[in-house]
mmCIF file of C-alpha atoms and ligand atoms in Angstrom:
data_model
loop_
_atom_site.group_PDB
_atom_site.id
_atom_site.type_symbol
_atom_site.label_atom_id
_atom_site.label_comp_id
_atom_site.label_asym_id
_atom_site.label_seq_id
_atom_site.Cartn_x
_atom_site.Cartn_y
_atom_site.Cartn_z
ATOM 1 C CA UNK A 1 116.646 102.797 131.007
ATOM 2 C CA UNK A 2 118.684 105.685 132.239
ATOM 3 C CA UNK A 3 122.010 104.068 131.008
ATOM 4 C CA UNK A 4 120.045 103.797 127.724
ATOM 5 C CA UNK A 5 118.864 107.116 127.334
ATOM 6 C CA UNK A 6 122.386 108.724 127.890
ATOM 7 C CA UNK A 7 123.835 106.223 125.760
ATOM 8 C CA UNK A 8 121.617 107.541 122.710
ATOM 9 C CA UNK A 9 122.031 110.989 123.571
ATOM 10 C CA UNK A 10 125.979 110.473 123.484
ATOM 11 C CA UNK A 11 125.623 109.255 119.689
ATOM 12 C CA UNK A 12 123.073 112.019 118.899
ATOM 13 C CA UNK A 13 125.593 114.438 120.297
ATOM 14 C CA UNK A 14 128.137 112.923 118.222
ATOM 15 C CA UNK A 15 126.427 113.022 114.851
ATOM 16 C CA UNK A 16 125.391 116.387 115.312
ATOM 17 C CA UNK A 17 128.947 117.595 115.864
ATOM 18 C CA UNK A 18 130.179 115.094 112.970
ATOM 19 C CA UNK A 19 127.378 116.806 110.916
ATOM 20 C CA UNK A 20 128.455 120.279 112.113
ATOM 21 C CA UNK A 21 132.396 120.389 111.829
ATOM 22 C CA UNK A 22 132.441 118.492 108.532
ATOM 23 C CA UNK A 23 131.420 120.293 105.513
ATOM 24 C CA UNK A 24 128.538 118.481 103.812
ATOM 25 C CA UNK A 25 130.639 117.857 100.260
ATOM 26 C CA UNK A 26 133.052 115.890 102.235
ATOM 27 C CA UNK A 27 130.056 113.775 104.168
ATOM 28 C CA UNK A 28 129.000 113.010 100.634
ATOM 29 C CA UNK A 29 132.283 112.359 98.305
ATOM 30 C CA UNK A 30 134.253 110.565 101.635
ATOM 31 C CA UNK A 31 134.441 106.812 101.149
ATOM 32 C CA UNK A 32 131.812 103.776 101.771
ATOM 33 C CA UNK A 33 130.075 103.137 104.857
ATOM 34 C CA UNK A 34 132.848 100.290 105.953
ATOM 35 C CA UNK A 35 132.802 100.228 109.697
ATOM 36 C CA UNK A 36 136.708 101.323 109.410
ATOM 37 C CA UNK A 37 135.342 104.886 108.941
ATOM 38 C CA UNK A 38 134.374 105.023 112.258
ATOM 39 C CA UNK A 39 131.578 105.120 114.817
ATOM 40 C CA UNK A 40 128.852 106.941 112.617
ATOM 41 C CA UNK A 41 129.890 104.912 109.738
ATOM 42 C CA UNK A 42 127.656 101.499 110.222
ATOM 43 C CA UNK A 43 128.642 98.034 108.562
ATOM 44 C CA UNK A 44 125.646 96.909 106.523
ATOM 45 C CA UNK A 45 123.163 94.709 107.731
ATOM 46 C CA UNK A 46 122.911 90.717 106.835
ATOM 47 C CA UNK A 47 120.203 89.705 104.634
ATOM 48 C CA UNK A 48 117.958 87.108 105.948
ATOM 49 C CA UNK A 49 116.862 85.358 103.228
ATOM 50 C CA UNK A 50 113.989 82.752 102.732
ATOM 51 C CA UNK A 51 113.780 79.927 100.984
ATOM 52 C CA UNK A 52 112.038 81.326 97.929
ATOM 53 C CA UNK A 53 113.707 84.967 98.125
ATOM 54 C CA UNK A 54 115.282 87.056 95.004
ATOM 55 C CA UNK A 55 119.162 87.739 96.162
ATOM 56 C CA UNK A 56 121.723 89.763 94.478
ATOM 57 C CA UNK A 57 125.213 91.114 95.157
ATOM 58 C CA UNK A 58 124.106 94.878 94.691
ATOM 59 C CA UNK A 59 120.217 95.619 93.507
ATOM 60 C CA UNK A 60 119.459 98.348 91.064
ATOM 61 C CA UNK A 61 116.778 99.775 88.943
ATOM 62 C CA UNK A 62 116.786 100.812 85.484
ATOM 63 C CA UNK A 63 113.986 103.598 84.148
ATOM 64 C CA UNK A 64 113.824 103.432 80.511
ATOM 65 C CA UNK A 65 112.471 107.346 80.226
ATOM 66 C CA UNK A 66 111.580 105.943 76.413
ATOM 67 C CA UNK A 67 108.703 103.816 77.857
ATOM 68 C CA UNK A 68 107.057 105.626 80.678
ATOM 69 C CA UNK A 69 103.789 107.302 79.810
ATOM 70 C CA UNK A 70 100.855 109.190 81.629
ATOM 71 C CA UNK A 71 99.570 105.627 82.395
ATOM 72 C CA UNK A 72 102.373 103.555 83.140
ATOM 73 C CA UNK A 73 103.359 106.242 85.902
ATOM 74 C CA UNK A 74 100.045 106.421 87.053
ATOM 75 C CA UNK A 75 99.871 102.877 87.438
ATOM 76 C CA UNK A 76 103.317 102.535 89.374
ATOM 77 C CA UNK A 77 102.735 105.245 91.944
ATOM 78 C CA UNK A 78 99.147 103.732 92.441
ATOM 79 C CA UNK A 79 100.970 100.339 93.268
ATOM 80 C CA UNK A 80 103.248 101.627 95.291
ATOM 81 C CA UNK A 81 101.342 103.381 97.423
ATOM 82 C CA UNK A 82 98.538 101.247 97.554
ATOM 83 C CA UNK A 83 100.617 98.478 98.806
ATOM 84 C CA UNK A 84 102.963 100.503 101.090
ATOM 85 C CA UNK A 85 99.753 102.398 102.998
ATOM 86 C CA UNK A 86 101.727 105.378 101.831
ATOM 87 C CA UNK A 87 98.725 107.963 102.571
ATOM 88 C CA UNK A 88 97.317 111.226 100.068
ATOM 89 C CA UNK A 89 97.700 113.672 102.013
ATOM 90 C CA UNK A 90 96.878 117.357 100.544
ATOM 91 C CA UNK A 91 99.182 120.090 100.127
ATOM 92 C CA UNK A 92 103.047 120.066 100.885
ATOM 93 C CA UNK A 93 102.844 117.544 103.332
ATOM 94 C CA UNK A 94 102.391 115.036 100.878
ATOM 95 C CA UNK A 95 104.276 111.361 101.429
ATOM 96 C CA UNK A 96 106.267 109.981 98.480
ATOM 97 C CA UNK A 97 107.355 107.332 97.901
ATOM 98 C CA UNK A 98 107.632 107.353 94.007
ATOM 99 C CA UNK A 99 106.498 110.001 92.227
ATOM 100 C CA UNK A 100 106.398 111.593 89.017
ATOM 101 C CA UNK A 101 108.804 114.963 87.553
ATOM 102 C CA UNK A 102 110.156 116.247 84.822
ATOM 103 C CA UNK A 103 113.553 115.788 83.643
ATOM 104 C CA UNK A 104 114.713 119.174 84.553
ATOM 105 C CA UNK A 105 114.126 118.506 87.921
ATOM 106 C CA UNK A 106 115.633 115.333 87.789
ATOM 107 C CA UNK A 107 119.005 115.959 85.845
ATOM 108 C CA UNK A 108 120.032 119.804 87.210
ATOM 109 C CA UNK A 109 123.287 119.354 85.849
ATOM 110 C CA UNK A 110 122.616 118.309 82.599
ATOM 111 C CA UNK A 111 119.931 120.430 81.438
ATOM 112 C CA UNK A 112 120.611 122.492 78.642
ATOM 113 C CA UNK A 113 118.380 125.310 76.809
ATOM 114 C CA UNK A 114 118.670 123.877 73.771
ATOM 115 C CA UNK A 115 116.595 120.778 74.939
ATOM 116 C CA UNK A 116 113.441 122.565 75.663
ATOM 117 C CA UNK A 117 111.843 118.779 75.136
ATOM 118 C CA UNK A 118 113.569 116.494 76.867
ATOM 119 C CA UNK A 119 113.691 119.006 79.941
ATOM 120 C CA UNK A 120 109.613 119.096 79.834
ATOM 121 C CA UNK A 121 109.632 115.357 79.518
ATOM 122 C CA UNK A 122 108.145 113.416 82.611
ATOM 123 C CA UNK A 123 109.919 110.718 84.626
ATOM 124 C CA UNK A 124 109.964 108.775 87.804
ATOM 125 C CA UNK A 125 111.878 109.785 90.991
ATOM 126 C CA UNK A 126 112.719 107.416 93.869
ATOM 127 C CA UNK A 127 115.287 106.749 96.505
ATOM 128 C CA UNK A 128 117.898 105.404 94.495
ATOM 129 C CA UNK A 129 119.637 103.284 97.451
ATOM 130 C CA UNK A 130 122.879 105.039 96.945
ATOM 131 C CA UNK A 131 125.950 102.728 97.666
ATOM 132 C CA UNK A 132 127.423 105.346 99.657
ATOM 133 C CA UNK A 133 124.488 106.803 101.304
ATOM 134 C CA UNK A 134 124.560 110.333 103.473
ATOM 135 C CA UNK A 135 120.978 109.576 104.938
ATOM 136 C CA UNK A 136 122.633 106.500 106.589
ATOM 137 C CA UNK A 137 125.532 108.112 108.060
ATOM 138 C CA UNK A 138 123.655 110.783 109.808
ATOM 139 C CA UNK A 139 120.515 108.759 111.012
ATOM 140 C CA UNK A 140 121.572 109.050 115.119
ATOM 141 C CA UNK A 141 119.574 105.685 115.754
ATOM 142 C CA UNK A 142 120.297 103.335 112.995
ATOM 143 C CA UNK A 143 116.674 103.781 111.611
ATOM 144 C CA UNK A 144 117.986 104.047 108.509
ATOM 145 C CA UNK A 145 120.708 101.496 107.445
ATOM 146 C CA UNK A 146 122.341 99.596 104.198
ATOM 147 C CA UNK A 147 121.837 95.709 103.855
ATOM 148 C CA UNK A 148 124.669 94.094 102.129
ATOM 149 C CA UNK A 149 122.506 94.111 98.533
ATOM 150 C CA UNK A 150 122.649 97.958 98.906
ATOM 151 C CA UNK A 151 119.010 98.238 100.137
ATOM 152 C CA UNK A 152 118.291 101.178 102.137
ATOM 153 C CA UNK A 153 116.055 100.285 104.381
ATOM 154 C CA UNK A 154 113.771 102.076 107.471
ATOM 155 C CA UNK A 155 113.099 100.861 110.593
ATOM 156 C CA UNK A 156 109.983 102.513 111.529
ATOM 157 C CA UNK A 157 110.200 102.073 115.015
ATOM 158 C CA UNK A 158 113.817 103.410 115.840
ATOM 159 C CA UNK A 159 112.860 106.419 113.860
ATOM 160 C CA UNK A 160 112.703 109.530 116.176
ATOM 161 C CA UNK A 161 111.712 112.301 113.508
ATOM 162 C CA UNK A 162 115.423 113.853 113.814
ATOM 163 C CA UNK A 163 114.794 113.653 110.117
ATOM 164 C CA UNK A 164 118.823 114.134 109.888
ATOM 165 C CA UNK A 165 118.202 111.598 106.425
ATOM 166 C CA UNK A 166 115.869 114.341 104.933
ATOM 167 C CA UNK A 167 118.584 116.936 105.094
ATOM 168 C CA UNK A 168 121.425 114.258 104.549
ATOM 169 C CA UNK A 169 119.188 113.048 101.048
ATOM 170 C CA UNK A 170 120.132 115.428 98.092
ATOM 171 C CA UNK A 171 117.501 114.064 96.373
ATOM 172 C CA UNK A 172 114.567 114.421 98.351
ATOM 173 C CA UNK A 173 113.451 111.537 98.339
ATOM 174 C CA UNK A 174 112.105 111.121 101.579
ATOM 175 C CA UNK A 175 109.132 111.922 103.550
ATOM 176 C CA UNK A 176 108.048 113.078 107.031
ATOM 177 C CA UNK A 177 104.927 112.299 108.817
ATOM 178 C CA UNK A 178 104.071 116.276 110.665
ATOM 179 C CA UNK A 179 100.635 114.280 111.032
ATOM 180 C CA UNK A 180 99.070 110.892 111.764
ATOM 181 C CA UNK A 181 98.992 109.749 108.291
ATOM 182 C CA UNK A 182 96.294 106.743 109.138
ATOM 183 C CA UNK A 183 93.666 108.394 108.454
ATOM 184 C CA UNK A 184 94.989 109.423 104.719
ATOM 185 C CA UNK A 185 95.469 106.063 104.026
ATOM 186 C CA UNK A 186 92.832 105.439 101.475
ATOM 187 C CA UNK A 187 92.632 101.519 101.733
ATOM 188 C CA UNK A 188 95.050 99.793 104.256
ATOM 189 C CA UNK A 189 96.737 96.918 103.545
ATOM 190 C CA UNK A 190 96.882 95.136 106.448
ATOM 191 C CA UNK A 191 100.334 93.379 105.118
ATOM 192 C CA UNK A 192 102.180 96.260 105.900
ATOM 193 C CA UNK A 193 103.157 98.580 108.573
ATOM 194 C CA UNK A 194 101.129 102.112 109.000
ATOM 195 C CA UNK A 195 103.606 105.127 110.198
ATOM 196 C CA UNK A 196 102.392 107.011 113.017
ATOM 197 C CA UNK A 197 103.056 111.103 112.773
ATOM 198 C CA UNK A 198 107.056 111.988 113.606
ATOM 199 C CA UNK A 199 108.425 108.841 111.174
ATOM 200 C CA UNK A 200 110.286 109.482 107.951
ATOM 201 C CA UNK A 201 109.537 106.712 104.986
ATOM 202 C CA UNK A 202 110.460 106.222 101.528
ATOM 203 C CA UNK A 203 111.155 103.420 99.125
ATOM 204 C CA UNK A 204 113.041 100.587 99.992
ATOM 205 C CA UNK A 205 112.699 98.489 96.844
ATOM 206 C CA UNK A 206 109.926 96.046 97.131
ATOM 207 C CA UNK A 207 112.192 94.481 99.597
ATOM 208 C CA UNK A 208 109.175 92.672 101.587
ATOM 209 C CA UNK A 209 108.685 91.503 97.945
ATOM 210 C CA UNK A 210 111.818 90.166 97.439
ATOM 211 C CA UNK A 211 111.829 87.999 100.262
ATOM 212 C CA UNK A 212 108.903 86.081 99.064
ATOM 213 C CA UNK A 213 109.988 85.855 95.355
ATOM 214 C CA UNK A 214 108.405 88.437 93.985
ATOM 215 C CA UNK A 215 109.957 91.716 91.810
ATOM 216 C CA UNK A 216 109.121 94.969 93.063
ATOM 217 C CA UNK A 217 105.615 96.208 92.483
ATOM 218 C CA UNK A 218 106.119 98.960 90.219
ATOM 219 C CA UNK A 219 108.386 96.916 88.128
ATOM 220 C CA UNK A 220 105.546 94.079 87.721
ATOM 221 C CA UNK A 221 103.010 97.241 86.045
ATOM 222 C CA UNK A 222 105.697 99.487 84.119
ATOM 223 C CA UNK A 223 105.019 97.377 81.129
ATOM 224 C CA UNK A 224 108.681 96.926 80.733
ATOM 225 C CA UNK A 225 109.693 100.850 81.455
ATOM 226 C CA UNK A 226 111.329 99.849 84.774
ATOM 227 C CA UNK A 227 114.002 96.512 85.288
ATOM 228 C CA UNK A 228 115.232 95.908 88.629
ATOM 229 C CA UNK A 229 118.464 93.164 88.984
ATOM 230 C CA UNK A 230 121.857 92.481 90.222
ATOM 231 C CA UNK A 231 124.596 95.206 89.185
ATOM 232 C CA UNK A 232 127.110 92.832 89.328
ATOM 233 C CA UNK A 233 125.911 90.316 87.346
ATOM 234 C CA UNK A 234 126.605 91.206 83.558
ATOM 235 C CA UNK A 235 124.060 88.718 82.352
ATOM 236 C CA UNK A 236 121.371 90.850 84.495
ATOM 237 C CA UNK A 237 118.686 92.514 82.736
ATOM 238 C CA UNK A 238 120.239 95.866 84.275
ATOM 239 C CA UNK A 239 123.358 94.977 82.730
ATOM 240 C CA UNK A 240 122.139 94.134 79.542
ATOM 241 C CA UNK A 241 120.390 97.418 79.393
ATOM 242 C CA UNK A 242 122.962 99.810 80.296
ATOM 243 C CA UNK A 243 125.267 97.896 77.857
ATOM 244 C CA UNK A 244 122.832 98.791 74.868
ATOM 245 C CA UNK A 245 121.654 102.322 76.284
ATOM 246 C CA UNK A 246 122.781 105.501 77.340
ATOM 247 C CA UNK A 247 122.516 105.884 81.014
ATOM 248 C CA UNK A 248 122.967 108.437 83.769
ATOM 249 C CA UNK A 249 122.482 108.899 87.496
ATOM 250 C CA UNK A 250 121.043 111.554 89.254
ATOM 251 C CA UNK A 251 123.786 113.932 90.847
ATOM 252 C CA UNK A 252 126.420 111.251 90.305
ATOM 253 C CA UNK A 253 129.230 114.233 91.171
ATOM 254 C CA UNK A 254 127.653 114.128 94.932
ATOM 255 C CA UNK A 255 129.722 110.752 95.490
ATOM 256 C CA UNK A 256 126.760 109.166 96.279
ATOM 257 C CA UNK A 257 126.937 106.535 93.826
ATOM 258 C CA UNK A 258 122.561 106.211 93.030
ATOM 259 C CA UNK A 259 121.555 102.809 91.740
ATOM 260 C CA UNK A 260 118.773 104.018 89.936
ATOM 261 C CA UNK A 261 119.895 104.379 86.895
ATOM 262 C CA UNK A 262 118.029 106.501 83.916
ATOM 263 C CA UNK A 263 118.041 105.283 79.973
ATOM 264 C CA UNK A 264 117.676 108.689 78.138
HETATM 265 FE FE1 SF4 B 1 119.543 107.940 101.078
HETATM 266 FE FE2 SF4 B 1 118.546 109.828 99.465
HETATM 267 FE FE3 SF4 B 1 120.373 108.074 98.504
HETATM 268 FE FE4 SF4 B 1 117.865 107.230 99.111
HETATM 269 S S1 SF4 B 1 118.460 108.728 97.508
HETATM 270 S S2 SF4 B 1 119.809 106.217 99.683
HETATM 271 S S3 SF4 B 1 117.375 108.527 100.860
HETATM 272 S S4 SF4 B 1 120.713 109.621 100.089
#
């Protein structure tokens, strides 16, 4: 246990001095996370598929800004958390997992004043399960780790409320349990995990979806506002769309590489 506990406060120490003595731009522009990069760069994580799962080489969403609505948001971030026991909690300690924003706040860089509509126009904002993701690098546990479709993922239990990701994200996109959040929860469902207070969440794509065959939630109620499919497959629905469409990423100058990607 002791060996254990000096073991993890070796790689703490060493993240926070990687995080201190390297200047956050270059955290976020250097590289992939190939173990090559070295000890706080981790290799991603197999896939275990089932028999009936959805697979792809790299999963990504596509939000066609066109077709979201009051209701078709509503609906999405009611699935979402309804199925994810992601809890209302009042005020600024609020847990998101998907949630709804306006384009300004979205797109900083490419608002302009002389689109005083488009930057008042609502859309969705996520964890876009960047392909080189900072959250991952920093996490000092390996709560927070890439499977080889891109799929950010949390493991709830490894999660020590560091909440390195949070500052590593610079999206915001996650969220950090300062309370028990069980009692928030306004129906559980008992197919997945509750957090307990001290655990950071967000989205990780429907991926206890995927597994049984099934596309993310929010996709299955956008009424065709959101796709979700393989990136490198050109015959994808993604694909297809971004071939037709004009579409951007959120920050894409951070190095980050998103995978949500937005048709405006
Ligand atoms: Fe990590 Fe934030 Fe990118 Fe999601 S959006 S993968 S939390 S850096």
């Amino acid at each position: 246990m002791k060996t254990m506990r000096r073991n993890f406060l070796k790689i703490a120490a060493v993240a926070v001095l990687g995080w201190s003595v390297r200047p956050a731009s270059e955290l976020l522009a250097s590289g992939g996370s190939e173990p090559s990069e070295g000890l706080l760069f981790a290799s991603r994580h197999k896939v275990h598929a089932g028999p009936n799962s959805l697979t792809a080489k790299r999963w990504a969403m596509v939000i066609d800004t066109a077709k979201l609505n009051e209701k078709v948001m509503e609906d999405i971030v009611h699935v979402c958390h309804t199925i994810h026991n992601v809890p209302n909690i009042p005020g600024n300690q609020n847990i998101k997992w998907i949630w709804e924003t306006h384009m300004e706040h979205l797109f900083l860089d490419e608002h302009n004043e002389f689109q005083p509509e488009t930057a008042a126009k609502s859309a969705l904002a996520l964890c876009n399960h960047c392909d080189n993701p900072p959250c991952v690098r920093v996490c000092p546990t390996k709560a927070t780790f890439q499977r080889e479709d891109g799929i950010v993922m949390m493991d709830f239990h490894r999660c020590i409320g560091c909440r390195y990701c949070m500052a590593g994200c610079p999206y915001g996109s996650r969220s950090f349990n300062f309370m028990d959040p069980r009692p928030y929860i306004e129906t559980t469902t008992p197919d997945f995990p509750t957090r307990t207070k001290g655990v950071v969440e967000k989205c990780e794509f429907c991926a206890e979806r995927l597994v049984e065959g099934k596309m993310p939630a929010c996709v299955e109620v956008s009424e065709g506002a959101l796709a979700f499919g393989d990136l490198a497959d050109p015959e994808s629905d993604v694909r297809k769309l971004m071939a037709e469409r004009f579409a951007i990423r959120r920050s894409p100058h951070l190095g980050t590489k998103p995978c949500v990607y937005y048709l405006v």
